[in-house]
Amino acid sequence: MTVDQASSPAVGRPRPTAKAGRPRSAATRTGPSMTTRKHRAFYMFASPWIIGFSLLTIAPMAYALWLSFTTYDGISPHWHYVGLGNYRELMGDSVTWDALGRAGLFALLSVPLSIIAGLALAVLVNRPMKGRGLFRTLLYLPAVVPPVGAGIAFKNLFDQNSGAANGVLTFFGFDAIGWLADPYARYVLVMTVLWAAGNIMIISLAGLQDVPRELHEAARIDGASAWRTFRSITVPLLSPVLLFQTVTGVIASVQTIMPMLLAPMAGTGGLTTIPQSNYTYMIHVFSEYFALGRYGYASALLWVLFVLILIATGLIFRFTSGVVFYNVGPEAQK
C-alpha cells in the first residue's frame, strides 16, 4: 500500500449505487408538464366554440369580403372581379346614405328610450312588494317572444282596418290612423323595441342589486332626497351597465330588420310596401341581396356597416371614458 492510498479514506470502500425505486430527476421525466396539460384542457373545452366561430363567423365574413369585389348574383356561375367598383358605387349611392341616416335616427330614438324604460322597470321591481317575482316574470316575457311573432303581433295591433289601436280611437270618436304608413310607421317600430325592454330590465336589475346599501343609508342620513341619491350614487355605479347596454343597443338597432319586413304585410306584400321612414340600411341590404340579386354590392354594404359599427363603438368608449366608473378592489387598481 502506498502512502497516497493510506491517506485517502475513500480507497477500498465500495461506491454507493442508486437504490431501486428512487425517483428520477425532473430532467429525466417523461410526459407533458402540468402547464402543457392545462393548455390542452383549455383548448379541448374551448374547441366547440372555436370551431363554431371559425365556421359560422370567420368563414362567412371572409366569403362576404371576397364577394364584395365581384359581380356575383348568387345564381349564375359567371361573375367578374371588379375590385373596389362596388365600394365606389356605394360612395355615390344616395339611397344607401339615406337608408344609413334612417338607421342612425332609429338608433338615436330607440336606444335611449329602451335604456330609460328598462332602468325604470328595474327600479320598480327592485322595491320590496308582494308578488315581485310575478311582476318580474310578466315584464320579462315580451323579451323572449321571437322577432317574427312580435312583428306579426304589432302588425295586427296597428292595422288600419282591423287593428285594436284604431278600434280604441274610433270608440272614442277619433278617426282611424294609418299606423303602418308614413309618418307613423317609425314610431310603431320604436314601440316594438320598447315592448321588449324586459331584457334591459333584467340587466339593470342585476346592476341595482350590486349597489351597496350602505351608500344609500349614508345618503339618507345626510338628508339626500331619493332623486339625489339615485342621480349621485345609483347612476354612477350603474355606468358600466349603461355603457354595455348602449353599445349593444346601437349594434342591435342598426341591424334591426325583422319587424320592418313584417309590419307592412297589411298591404300587397313585398319590399314596395315598406314605408319610406322604415327603409333603413338593413332593408336596403336585404333588397340588394334577395330582390335584385346583387350579392357583390350587398356584401360591400355589409362590410361598410361592419366598419361603421366599429368606429361608432370606439367613439362611444372614447367619449364615455370620463363618466364610467368601475367598482374594483384595491388589488385591481395596482
CSV table of C-alpha atoms in Angstrom, one decimal:
chain,number,residue,atom,x,y,z
A,1,MET,CA,0.0,0.0,0.0
A,2,THR,CA,1.4,3.4,-1.0
A,3,VAL,CA,1.3,6.5,1.1
A,4,ASP,CA,-1.3,8.1,-1.1
A,5,GLN,CA,-3.6,5.1,-0.8
A,6,ALA,CA,-3.2,5.0,3.0
A,7,SER,CA,-4.0,8.7,3.3
A,8,SER,CA,-7.2,8.5,1.2
A,9,PRO,CA,-10.1,7.4,3.3
A,10,ALA,CA,-12.2,6.5,0.3
A,11,VAL,CA,-9.8,3.9,-1.0
A,12,GLY,CA,-11.1,0.4,-0.8
A,13,ARG,CA,-14.6,1.4,0.1
A,14,PRO,CA,-17.4,0.3,-2.2
A,15,ARG,CA,-19.1,3.2,-4.1
A,16,PRO,CA,-22.8,3.8,-3.3
A,17,THR,CA,-25.2,2.6,-6.0
A,18,ALA,CA,-28.5,4.0,-6.9
A,19,LYS,CA,-31.3,2.3,-4.9
A,20,ALA,CA,-34.1,0.7,-6.8
A,21,GLY,CA,-37.3,2.8,-6.9
A,22,ARG,CA,-35.6,6.1,-6.3
A,23,PRO,CA,-37.4,8.9,-8.1
A,24,ARG,CA,-35.8,10.3,-11.2
A,25,SER,CA,-34.9,13.9,-11.6
A,26,ALA,CA,-37.2,16.4,-13.4
A,27,ALA,CA,-34.8,16.3,-16.4
A,28,THR,CA,-35.4,12.6,-17.0
A,29,ARG,CA,-39.2,12.6,-16.5
A,30,THR,CA,-41.3,11.7,-19.5
A,31,GLY,CA,-44.8,13.0,-20.5
A,32,PRO,CA,-46.3,16.5,-20.7
A,33,SER,CA,-45.8,19.0,-18.0
A,34,MET,CA,-48.6,20.5,-15.9
A,35,THR,CA,-48.7,23.7,-18.0
A,36,THR,CA,-49.0,21.7,-21.2
A,37,ARG,CA,-51.8,19.6,-19.8
A,38,LYS,CA,-53.6,22.8,-18.7
A,39,HIS,CA,-53.3,24.2,-22.2
A,40,ARG,CA,-54.6,21.0,-23.8
A,41,ALA,CA,-57.6,21.0,-21.4
A,42,PHE,CA,-58.4,24.6,-22.2
A,43,TYR,CA,-58.3,24.1,-26.0
A,44,MET,CA,-60.3,20.9,-25.7
A,45,PHE,CA,-63.1,22.6,-23.8
A,46,ALA,CA,-63.0,25.7,-25.9
A,47,SER,CA,-62.8,23.8,-29.2
A,48,PRO,CA,-66.6,23.7,-29.8
A,49,TRP,CA,-66.8,27.5,-29.6
A,50,ILE,CA,-63.6,28.0,-31.7
A,51,ILE,CA,-64.8,25.6,-34.4
A,52,GLY,CA,-68.3,27.2,-34.4
A,53,PHE,CA,-66.8,30.7,-34.5
A,54,SER,CA,-64.5,29.8,-37.3
A,55,LEU,CA,-67.1,28.1,-39.5
A,56,LEU,CA,-70.1,30.3,-38.7
A,57,THR,CA,-68.5,33.7,-38.3
A,58,ILE,CA,-65.0,34.0,-39.7
A,59,ALA,CA,-65.6,31.9,-42.9
A,60,PRO,CA,-68.9,33.8,-43.8
A,61,MET,CA,-67.2,37.1,-43.2
A,62,ALA,CA,-64.2,36.2,-45.4
A,63,TYR,CA,-66.6,34.9,-48.1
A,64,ALA,CA,-68.6,38.1,-48.0
A,65,LEU,CA,-65.4,40.1,-48.3
A,66,TRP,CA,-64.5,38.2,-51.4
A,67,LEU,CA,-68.0,38.6,-52.8
A,68,SER,CA,-67.7,42.4,-52.3
A,69,PHE,CA,-65.0,42.6,-55.0
A,70,THR,CA,-67.2,40.7,-57.6
A,71,THR,CA,-70.4,41.0,-59.5
A,72,TYR,CA,-71.7,37.6,-58.3
A,73,ASP,CA,-75.5,37.4,-58.4
A,74,GLY,CA,-76.0,34.2,-56.3
A,75,ILE,CA,-77.2,32.1,-59.3
A,76,SER,CA,-75.1,32.5,-62.4
A,77,PRO,CA,-71.7,30.7,-62.5
A,78,HIS,CA,-70.3,33.7,-64.5
A,79,TRP,CA,-69.0,36.6,-62.4
A,80,HIS,CA,-66.4,39.2,-62.8
A,81,TYR,CA,-63.9,40.7,-60.4
A,82,VAL,CA,-64.4,44.4,-60.2
A,83,GLY,CA,-62.0,45.3,-57.4
A,84,LEU,CA,-63.2,48.4,-55.5
A,85,GLY,CA,-66.0,49.0,-58.0
A,86,ASN,CA,-68.8,48.1,-55.6
A,87,TYR,CA,-67.3,50.4,-52.9
A,88,ARG,CA,-67.0,53.3,-55.4
A,89,GLU,CA,-70.6,52.8,-56.4
A,90,LEU,CA,-71.6,52.7,-52.7
A,91,MET,CA,-70.0,56.1,-52.0
A,92,GLY,CA,-72.1,57.8,-54.7
A,93,ASP,CA,-75.4,56.0,-53.9
A,94,SER,CA,-77.8,58.4,-52.3
A,95,VAL,CA,-80.3,55.6,-51.5
A,96,THR,CA,-77.6,53.9,-49.4
A,97,TRP,CA,-76.7,57.0,-47.4
A,98,ASP,CA,-80.4,57.9,-46.9
A,99,ALA,CA,-81.0,54.4,-45.6
A,100,LEU,CA,-78.0,54.7,-43.3
A,101,GLY,CA,-79.3,58.0,-42.0
A,102,ARG,CA,-82.6,56.5,-41.1
A,103,ALA,CA,-80.9,53.6,-39.3
A,104,GLY,CA,-78.9,56.2,-37.3
A,105,LEU,CA,-82.0,58.2,-36.5
A,106,PHE,CA,-83.8,55.0,-35.4
A,107,ALA,CA,-80.8,54.2,-33.1
A,108,LEU,CA,-80.9,57.7,-31.6
A,109,LEU,CA,-84.6,57.2,-30.8
A,110,SER,CA,-84.8,53.6,-29.7
A,111,VAL,CA,-81.5,53.1,-27.7
A,112,PRO,CA,-82.0,55.9,-25.1
A,113,LEU,CA,-85.8,55.2,-24.8
A,114,SER,CA,-85.2,51.5,-24.3
A,115,ILE,CA,-82.5,52.0,-21.7
A,116,ILE,CA,-84.6,54.5,-19.8
A,117,ALA,CA,-87.6,52.2,-19.9
A,118,GLY,CA,-85.6,49.2,-18.8
A,119,LEU,CA,-84.0,51.1,-16.0
A,120,ALA,CA,-87.4,52.4,-14.8
A,121,LEU,CA,-88.8,48.9,-14.8
A,122,ALA,CA,-85.8,47.6,-12.9
A,123,VAL,CA,-86.2,50.3,-10.2
A,124,LEU,CA,-89.9,49.5,-9.9
A,125,VAL,CA,-89.4,45.7,-9.5
A,126,ASN,CA,-86.4,46.2,-7.2
A,127,ARG,CA,-88.6,47.6,-4.5
A,128,PRO,CA,-90.0,45.3,-1.8
A,129,MET,CA,-93.6,44.4,-2.6
A,130,LYS,CA,-95.9,41.4,-2.8
A,131,GLY,CA,-95.7,39.4,-6.0
A,132,ARG,CA,-92.4,40.9,-7.0
A,133,GLY,CA,-91.3,37.7,-8.7
A,134,LEU,CA,-94.5,37.5,-10.7
A,135,PHE,CA,-94.2,41.1,-11.9
A,136,ARG,CA,-90.6,40.5,-13.0
A,137,THR,CA,-91.7,37.4,-15.0
A,138,LEU,CA,-94.5,39.2,-16.7
A,139,LEU,CA,-92.4,42.2,-17.6
A,140,TYR,CA,-89.6,40.0,-19.0
A,141,LEU,CA,-91.9,37.7,-21.1
A,142,PRO,CA,-92.1,40.1,-24.1
A,143,ALA,CA,-88.3,39.8,-24.4
A,144,VAL,CA,-88.4,36.1,-25.1
A,145,VAL,CA,-91.0,36.4,-27.9
A,146,PRO,CA,-89.4,35.7,-31.3
A,147,PRO,CA,-89.0,38.8,-33.5
A,148,VAL,CA,-91.3,37.2,-36.1
A,149,GLY,CA,-94.1,36.8,-33.6
A,150,ALA,CA,-93.5,40.4,-32.3
A,151,GLY,CA,-93.7,41.8,-35.8
A,152,ILE,CA,-96.9,40.0,-36.7
A,153,ALA,CA,-98.5,40.9,-33.4
A,154,PHE,CA,-97.8,44.6,-33.9
A,155,LYS,CA,-99.0,44.4,-37.5
A,156,ASN,CA,-102.3,43.1,-36.3
A,157,LEU,CA,-102.4,45.6,-33.4
A,158,PHE,CA,-101.9,48.6,-35.6
A,159,ASP,CA,-103.7,47.5,-38.7
A,160,GLN,CA,-105.7,50.4,-40.1
A,161,ASN,CA,-108.8,48.4,-40.8
A,162,SER,CA,-108.9,45.8,-38.0
A,163,GLY,CA,-106.3,46.8,-35.5
A,164,ALA,CA,-107.0,47.2,-31.8
A,165,ALA,CA,-105.3,50.7,-31.7
A,166,ASN,CA,-107.7,52.1,-34.3
A,167,GLY,CA,-110.6,50.3,-32.6
A,168,VAL,CA,-109.9,52.3,-29.4
A,169,LEU,CA,-109.6,55.5,-31.4
A,170,THR,CA,-112.9,55.0,-33.2
A,171,PHE,CA,-114.6,54.0,-30.0
A,172,PHE,CA,-113.9,57.5,-28.6
A,173,GLY,CA,-114.9,59.2,-31.8
A,174,PHE,CA,-111.5,59.8,-33.4
A,175,ASP,CA,-110.6,58.9,-37.0
A,176,ALA,CA,-108.6,55.8,-37.8
A,177,ILE,CA,-104.8,56.3,-38.3
A,178,GLY,CA,-102.6,54.6,-40.9
A,179,TRP,CA,-100.1,53.4,-38.3
A,180,LEU,CA,-98.1,51.3,-40.7
A,181,ALA,CA,-97.7,54.1,-43.3
A,182,ASP,CA,-95.6,57.3,-43.2
A,183,PRO,CA,-95.1,59.2,-40.9
A,184,TYR,CA,-96.3,56.9,-38.1
A,185,ALA,CA,-94.5,53.7,-39.1
A,186,ARG,CA,-91.3,54.9,-37.5
A,187,TYR,CA,-93.0,55.3,-34.1
A,188,VAL,CA,-94.6,51.9,-34.3
A,189,LEU,CA,-91.2,50.4,-34.9
A,190,VAL,CA,-89.8,52.2,-31.8
A,191,MET,CA,-92.8,50.9,-29.8
A,192,THR,CA,-91.9,47.4,-30.9
A,193,VAL,CA,-88.4,47.8,-29.5
A,194,LEU,CA,-89.7,49.3,-26.2
A,195,TRP,CA,-92.2,46.4,-25.8
A,196,ALA,CA,-89.2,44.1,-25.4
A,197,ALA,CA,-87.4,46.2,-22.8
A,198,GLY,CA,-87.5,43.3,-20.4
A,199,ASN,CA,-84.1,42.2,-21.4
A,200,ILE,CA,-82.6,45.6,-20.4
A,201,MET,CA,-84.7,45.5,-17.2
A,202,ILE,CA,-83.0,42.2,-16.1
A,203,ILE,CA,-79.5,43.5,-16.7
A,204,SER,CA,-80.3,46.8,-14.9
A,205,LEU,CA,-81.9,44.9,-12.1
A,206,ALA,CA,-78.7,42.9,-11.6
A,207,GLY,CA,-76.7,46.1,-11.5
A,208,LEU,CA,-79.1,47.7,-9.0
A,209,GLN,CA,-78.8,44.8,-6.6
A,210,ASP,CA,-75.0,45.1,-6.8
A,211,VAL,CA,-75.1,48.7,-5.5
A,212,PRO,CA,-74.0,48.7,-1.8
A,213,ARG,CA,-76.9,49.6,0.6
A,214,GLU,CA,-74.5,51.3,2.9
A,215,LEU,CA,-74.1,54.2,0.4
A,216,HIS,CA,-77.9,54.7,0.2
A,217,GLU,CA,-78.2,54.6,4.0
A,218,ALA,CA,-75.4,57.2,4.4
A,219,ALA,CA,-77.0,59.5,1.8
A,220,ARG,CA,-80.4,59.1,3.7
A,221,ILE,CA,-78.7,60.1,6.9
A,222,ASP,CA,-77.1,63.1,5.3
A,223,GLY,CA,-80.6,64.2,4.2
A,224,ALA,CA,-80.3,63.5,0.5
A,225,SER,CA,-83.6,63.0,-1.4
A,226,ALA,CA,-84.4,59.9,-3.3
A,227,TRP,CA,-83.8,61.5,-6.7
A,228,ARG,CA,-80.4,63.0,-5.5
A,229,THR,CA,-79.4,59.5,-4.2
A,230,PHE,CA,-80.4,57.9,-7.5
A,231,ARG,CA,-78.6,60.5,-9.5
A,232,SER,CA,-75.4,60.8,-7.5
A,233,ILE,CA,-75.0,57.2,-6.3
A,234,THR,CA,-77.0,54.7,-8.2
A,235,VAL,CA,-76.4,56.0,-11.8
A,236,PRO,CA,-72.6,56.4,-11.4
A,237,LEU,CA,-72.3,52.8,-10.0
A,238,LEU,CA,-74.6,51.6,-12.9
A,239,SER,CA,-72.5,53.4,-15.5
A,240,PRO,CA,-70.6,50.2,-16.7
A,241,VAL,CA,-74.0,48.5,-17.2
A,242,LEU,CA,-75.4,51.5,-19.0
A,243,LEU,CA,-72.3,51.6,-21.2
A,244,PHE,CA,-72.8,47.9,-22.1
A,245,GLN,CA,-76.5,48.5,-22.9
A,246,THR,CA,-75.6,51.5,-25.1
A,247,VAL,CA,-73.0,49.7,-27.1
A,248,THR,CA,-75.1,46.5,-27.6
A,249,GLY,CA,-78.2,48.6,-28.2
A,250,VAL,CA,-76.6,50.7,-31.0
A,251,ILE,CA,-75.3,47.5,-32.7
A,252,ALA,CA,-78.7,45.8,-32.5
A,253,SER,CA,-80.7,48.8,-33.6
A,254,VAL,CA,-78.8,49.4,-36.8
A,255,GLN,CA,-79.2,45.7,-37.7
A,256,THR,CA,-83.0,45.6,-37.0
A,257,ILE,CA,-84.8,44.1,-39.9
A,258,MET,CA,-87.5,41.6,-39.0
A,259,PRO,CA,-90.2,44.0,-37.6
A,260,MET,CA,-89.7,46.3,-40.6
A,261,LEU,CA,-90.3,43.4,-43.0
A,262,LEU,CA,-93.3,42.0,-41.2
A,263,ALA,CA,-95.1,45.3,-40.3
A,264,PRO,CA,-96.1,46.2,-43.9
A,265,MET,CA,-97.8,42.9,-44.5
A,266,ALA,CA,-101.2,44.6,-44.4
A,267,GLY,CA,-100.5,45.8,-47.9
A,268,THR,CA,-99.8,43.8,-51.0
A,269,GLY,CA,-96.6,42.3,-49.6
A,270,GLY,CA,-93.0,42.7,-50.7
A,271,LEU,CA,-90.4,45.4,-50.3
A,272,THR,CA,-92.6,48.0,-52.1
A,273,THR,CA,-95.0,48.2,-49.1
A,274,ILE,CA,-92.3,49.2,-46.6
A,275,PRO,CA,-92.8,52.9,-45.6
A,276,GLN,CA,-90.0,55.2,-46.6
A,277,SER,CA,-89.3,56.1,-43.0
A,278,ASN,CA,-88.6,52.5,-42.2
A,279,TYR,CA,-86.4,51.8,-45.3
A,280,THR,CA,-83.3,51.5,-43.2
A,281,TYR,CA,-79.8,50.2,-44.1
A,282,MET,CA,-80.5,46.6,-43.4
A,283,ILE,CA,-83.7,46.7,-45.5
A,284,HIS,CA,-81.6,48.2,-48.3
A,285,VAL,CA,-79.1,45.3,-47.9
A,286,PHE,CA,-82.0,42.8,-48.0
A,287,SER,CA,-83.3,44.4,-51.1
A,288,GLU,CA,-79.9,44.3,-52.9
A,289,TYR,CA,-79.4,40.6,-51.9
A,290,PHE,CA,-82.8,39.0,-52.5
A,291,ALA,CA,-84.8,41.4,-54.6
A,292,LEU,CA,-82.1,42.5,-57.1
A,293,GLY,CA,-79.6,39.6,-56.7
A,294,ARG,CA,-76.6,41.9,-56.4
A,295,TYR,CA,-74.6,39.7,-53.9
A,296,GLY,CA,-71.4,41.6,-54.5
A,297,TYR,CA,-72.8,45.0,-53.9
A,298,ALA,CA,-74.8,43.8,-50.9
A,299,SER,CA,-71.7,42.2,-49.4
A,300,ALA,CA,-69.9,45.6,-49.8
A,301,LEU,CA,-72.8,47.2,-47.9
A,302,LEU,CA,-72.4,44.8,-45.0
A,303,TRP,CA,-68.7,45.3,-44.8
A,304,VAL,CA,-69.1,49.1,-44.7
A,305,LEU,CA,-71.7,48.7,-42.0
A,306,PHE,CA,-69.2,46.5,-40.0
A,307,VAL,CA,-66.5,49.2,-40.2
A,308,LEU,CA,-69.0,51.9,-39.2
A,309,ILE,CA,-70.1,49.9,-36.2
A,310,LEU,CA,-66.5,49.5,-35.1
A,311,ILE,CA,-66.0,53.3,-35.4
A,312,ALA,CA,-69.2,54.0,-33.6
A,313,THR,CA,-68.2,51.6,-30.8
A,314,GLY,CA,-64.8,53.2,-30.5
A,315,LEU,CA,-66.3,56.7,-30.3
A,316,ILE,CA,-68.7,55.6,-27.6
A,317,PHE,CA,-65.9,54.2,-25.5
A,318,ARG,CA,-63.8,57.3,-26.1
A,319,PHE,CA,-66.4,59.9,-25.1
A,320,THR,CA,-67.7,57.9,-22.1
A,321,SER,CA,-64.3,57.2,-20.6
A,322,GLY,CA,-64.7,60.0,-18.1
A,323,VAL,CA,-68.2,59.2,-16.9
A,324,VAL,CA,-68.0,55.5,-16.5
A,325,PHE,CA,-66.8,54.3,-13.0
A,326,TYR,CA,-65.7,50.8,-12.3
A,327,ASN,CA,-66.1,49.4,-8.8
A,328,VAL,CA,-62.8,47.4,-8.4
A,329,GLY,CA,-60.9,46.3,-5.3
A,330,PRO,CA,-57.5,47.7,-4.2
A,331,GLU,CA,-55.6,44.8,-5.8
A,332,ALA,CA,-57.1,45.6,-9.3
A,333,GLN,CA,-56.1,49.2,-9.0
A,334,LYS,CA,-52.4,48.4,-8.7
